[in-house]
CSV table of C-alpha atoms in Angstrom, one decimal:
chain,number,residue,atom,x,y,z
A,1,MET,CA,87.6,52.3,96.0
A,2,VAL,CA,89.1,53.6,99.3
A,3,LYS,CA,92.4,54.2,97.6
A,4,LYS,CA,90.8,56.2,94.8
A,5,MET,CA,89.0,58.4,97.4
A,6,ASP,CA,92.2,58.9,99.3
A,7,SER,CA,94.0,60.0,96.2
A,8,ARG,CA,91.3,62.5,95.4
A,9,PHE,CA,91.5,63.9,98.9
A,10,LEU,CA,95.3,64.1,98.6
A,11,GLU,CA,94.9,66.0,95.3
A,12,LEU,CA,92.5,68.4,96.8
A,13,ASP,CA,94.8,69.0,99.7
A,14,CYS,CA,97.7,69.6,97.4
A,15,ASN,CA,95.7,72.0,95.2
A,16,GLN,CA,94.6,73.9,98.3
A,17,ILE,CA,98.2,74.1,99.5
A,18,LEU,CA,99.4,75.4,96.1
A,19,LYS,CA,96.6,78.0,96.1
A,20,THR,CA,97.6,79.2,99.6
A,21,GLN,CA,101.3,79.3,98.7
A,22,LYS,CA,100.5,81.3,95.6
A,23,GLN,CA,98.5,83.7,97.7
A,24,LYS,CA,101.3,84.0,100.2
A,25,THR,CA,104.0,84.6,97.6
A,26,GLU,CA,102.0,87.2,95.8
A,27,PRO,CA,103.6,90.6,96.8
A,28,SER,CA,101.4,93.0,98.6
A,29,PRO,CA,100.8,96.3,96.9
A,30,ILE,CA,103.2,99.2,97.6
A,31,ARG,CA,101.6,101.6,100.1
A,32,ILE,CA,102.1,105.0,98.5
A,33,LEU,CA,101.6,106.7,101.9
A,34,HIS,CA,104.7,104.8,103.2
A,35,LEU,CA,106.9,106.0,100.4
A,36,PRO,CA,109.1,109.0,101.4
A,37,GLY,CA,107.5,112.4,100.7
A,38,PHE,CA,103.9,111.3,100.1
A,39,ARG,CA,102.5,112.1,103.5
A,40,VAL,CA,103.9,115.6,103.2
A,41,ILE,CA,102.3,116.1,99.8
A,42,VAL,CA,99.0,114.8,101.1
A,43,ASP,CA,99.1,117.2,104.0
A,44,LYS,CA,100.0,120.1,101.7
A,45,LEU,CA,97.2,119.2,99.3
A,46,MET,CA,94.7,119.2,102.1
A,47,LEU,CA,95.8,122.6,103.3
A,48,GLY,CA,97.4,124.2,100.2
A,49,SER,CA,94.6,125.0,97.7
A,50,THR,CA,93.7,128.6,97.3
A,51,SER,CA,90.2,130.0,97.7
A,52,SER,CA,89.8,129.9,93.9
A,53,GLY,CA,90.8,126.2,93.8
A,54,ASP,CA,94.1,126.9,92.0
A,55,MET,CA,97.2,125.0,93.2
A,56,PRO,CA,100.2,127.1,94.3
A,57,THR,CA,103.1,126.8,92.0
A,58,GLU,CA,105.4,125.6,94.9
A,59,LEU,CA,103.0,122.7,95.5
A,60,ARG,CA,102.9,121.8,91.8
A,61,LEU,CA,106.7,121.8,91.7
A,62,ALA,CA,106.8,119.6,94.9
A,63,ILE,CA,104.5,117.1,93.3
A,64,ASP,CA,106.6,117.0,90.1
A,65,ASN,CA,109.8,116.6,92.1
A,66,LEU,CA,108.3,113.8,94.2
A,67,SER,CA,106.9,112.1,91.1
A,68,LYS,CA,110.4,112.3,89.4
A,69,GLU,CA,112.1,110.8,92.6
A,70,THR,CA,109.5,108.0,93.0
A,71,PHE,CA,108.6,107.0,89.4
A,72,GLY,CA,111.3,108.6,87.4
A,73,ILE,CA,108.8,110.7,85.4
A,74,THR,CA,106.3,113.5,85.9
A,75,GLU,CA,102.7,113.7,84.8
A,76,ASP,CA,103.7,115.8,81.8
A,77,ASP,CA,106.0,113.0,80.7
A,78,THR,CA,103.0,110.7,80.3
A,79,GLU,CA,101.1,113.1,78.1
A,80,PHE,CA,101.3,112.7,74.3
A,81,SER,CA,103.5,115.3,72.7
A,82,PHE,CA,102.3,116.4,69.2
A,83,PRO,CA,105.1,117.2,66.7
A,84,GLU,CA,104.7,119.9,64.1
A,85,ILE,CA,101.4,119.1,62.5
A,86,THR,CA,100.7,119.5,58.8
A,87,ARG,CA,97.3,118.9,57.3
A,88,VAL,CA,98.4,115.6,55.8
A,89,SER,CA,99.8,114.3,59.1
A,90,ALA,CA,97.1,115.7,61.4
A,91,VAL,CA,94.9,112.6,61.1
A,92,TYR,CA,97.8,110.3,61.7
A,93,TRP,CA,98.9,112.1,64.9
A,94,SER,CA,95.3,112.3,66.2
A,95,ASP,CA,95.1,108.5,65.9
A,96,GLU,CA,98.5,108.2,67.6
A,97,HIS,CA,97.2,110.4,70.4
A,98,ILE,CA,94.1,108.3,70.9
A,99,GLU,CA,96.1,105.1,70.9
A,100,HIS,CA,98.5,106.7,73.5
A,101,GLU,CA,95.7,107.7,75.8
A,102,ASN,CA,94.0,104.4,75.5
A,103,ARG,CA,97.0,102.8,77.2
A,104,PHE,CA,96.0,104.5,80.4
A,105,GLN,CA,92.9,103.0,82.2
A,106,THR,CA,93.1,105.7,84.9
A,107,CYS,CA,92.8,108.5,82.4
A,108,ASN,CA,89.2,109.7,82.5
A,109,VAL,CA,87.8,107.8,85.5
A,110,ASN,CA,86.8,108.7,89.0
A,111,ASP,CA,89.0,108.1,92.1
A,112,GLU,CA,87.4,104.8,93.1
A,113,ILE,CA,88.0,103.2,89.7
A,114,ALA,CA,91.5,104.6,89.4
A,115,PHE,CA,92.3,103.3,92.9
A,116,LYS,CA,91.1,99.8,91.9
A,117,VAL,CA,93.1,99.8,88.7
A,118,LEU,CA,96.2,100.9,90.5
A,119,TYR,CA,95.7,98.5,93.3
A,120,ASP,CA,95.5,95.6,90.8
A,121,LEU,CA,98.7,96.9,89.3
A,122,GLY,CA,100.5,96.9,92.7
A,123,PHE,CA,100.0,100.4,94.1
A,124,ASP,CA,97.9,101.0,97.2
A,125,PHE,CA,96.7,104.6,97.2
A,126,ARG,CA,94.6,104.3,100.4
A,127,GLY,CA,94.9,106.8,103.2
A,128,ASP,CA,94.9,106.0,106.9
A,129,TYR,CA,91.1,105.6,106.9
A,130,GLY,CA,90.8,103.5,103.8
A,131,LYS,CA,89.7,106.2,101.3
A,132,PRO,CA,91.7,107.1,98.2
A,133,LEU,CA,94.4,109.6,98.9
A,134,VAL,CA,93.9,113.2,97.7
A,135,CYS,CA,97.1,113.0,95.7
A,136,LEU,CA,95.7,110.1,93.6
A,137,ASN,CA,94.8,112.4,90.7
A,138,TYR,CA,98.4,113.9,90.6
A,139,PHE,CA,100.2,110.5,90.5
A,140,LYS,CA,97.8,108.0,88.8
A,141,ARG,CA,99.2,108.3,85.3
A,142,GLN,CA,102.8,108.0,86.5
A,143,ALA,CA,102.0,105.0,88.7
A,144,GLU,CA,100.2,103.2,85.9
A,145,ALA,CA,102.9,104.0,83.3
A,146,ALA,CA,105.6,102.6,85.7
A,147,ALA,CA,103.5,99.5,86.6
A,148,ARG,CA,102.8,98.7,82.9
A,149,GLY,CA,106.4,99.4,81.8
A,150,ILE,CA,105.4,102.2,79.5
A,151,PHE,CA,107.6,104.9,81.1
A,152,GLY,CA,109.4,105.4,84.3
A,153,LYS,CA,110.2,102.9,87.1
A,154,VAL,CA,108.4,101.2,89.9
A,155,PRO,CA,109.7,102.4,93.3
A,156,ASP,CA,111.9,99.9,95.2
A,157,ILE,CA,109.8,98.7,98.1
A,158,ASN,CA,112.8,97.6,100.1
A,159,GLU,CA,114.3,101.1,99.8
A,160,ALA,CA,110.9,102.5,100.9
A,161,ASP,CA,110.8,100.2,103.9
A,162,VAL,CA,114.3,101.2,104.9
A,163,LEU,CA,113.5,104.9,104.6
A,164,MET,CA,110.3,104.5,106.5
A,165,TRP,CA,112.1,102.6,109.3
A,166,GLU,CA,114.8,105.2,109.3
A,167,GLN,CA,112.2,108.0,109.6
A,168,LYS,CA,110.5,106.2,112.5
A,169,MET,CA,113.8,105.7,114.2
A,170,LEU,CA,114.7,109.4,113.9
A,171,ILE,CA,111.3,110.4,115.3
A,172,ASP,CA,111.8,108.0,118.2
A,173,VAL,CA,115.2,109.4,118.9
A,174,GLU,CA,113.9,112.9,118.9
A,175,LYS,CA,111.1,112.0,121.3
A,176,ARG,CA,113.5,110.3,123.6
A,177,GLN,CA,115.9,113.3,123.5
A,178,ARG,CA,113.1,115.7,124.3
A,179,LYS,CA,111.9,113.5,127.1
A,180,ASN,CA,115.5,113.2,128.6
A,181,ARG,CA,115.9,117.0,128.3
A,182,ALA,CA,112.6,117.6,130.1
A,183,LYS,CA,113.6,115.1,132.8
A,184,LYS,CA,117.0,116.8,133.3
A,185,GLN,CA,115.4,120.2,133.5
A,186,ASN,CA,112.9,119.0,136.1
A,187,GLN,CA,115.8,117.5,138.1
A,188,ARG,CA,117.7,120.7,138.0
A,189,LYS,CA,114.6,122.6,139.2
A,190,THR,CA,114.1,120.2,142.1
A,191,ASN,CA,117.8,120.4,143.0
A,192,ARG,CA,117.7,124.2,143.1
A,193,LEU,CA,114.5,124.1,145.2
A,194,ASN,CA,116.1,121.6,147.7
A,195,ARG,CA,119.2,123.8,148.3
């Protein structure tokens, strides 16, 4: 009786260990804000819309370029392209269009649902305060297509980490250089005053 209970406890412990190991080995979602260029786009989107709500063409081009660099595709690449339509084939192509759009769960949903779908697929579109990024609407189709293997590519997180680390190092170097310059200027001023 005692041995049977011990074996059950051992099984429970092993199962718990396996569950925690699975949780630990599961990769964390890619923080979009940590990828190169996204913070700049978010800042531009916050400041860049016109009074009529239209997006400047430079900003649209910057979004497309960043999308191409990150996911290998633009939002237009994820849209269904209709060929020359005749009356006979119009029904067929409309069915193809509907089937194509149904592959995207983020297509006609609000930001919170799109965020949840993309988070489950491995992309974290949260900002610094936990809310969905303002750029979510401009990158959600590309991110979903890349994660599902439909089009494009998933960004390399190791490359993103290296680039983020490199950017932080450059910022630190610039700060240190400014601080050293200011120190030297202050020393020169005090040396001149002491003469």
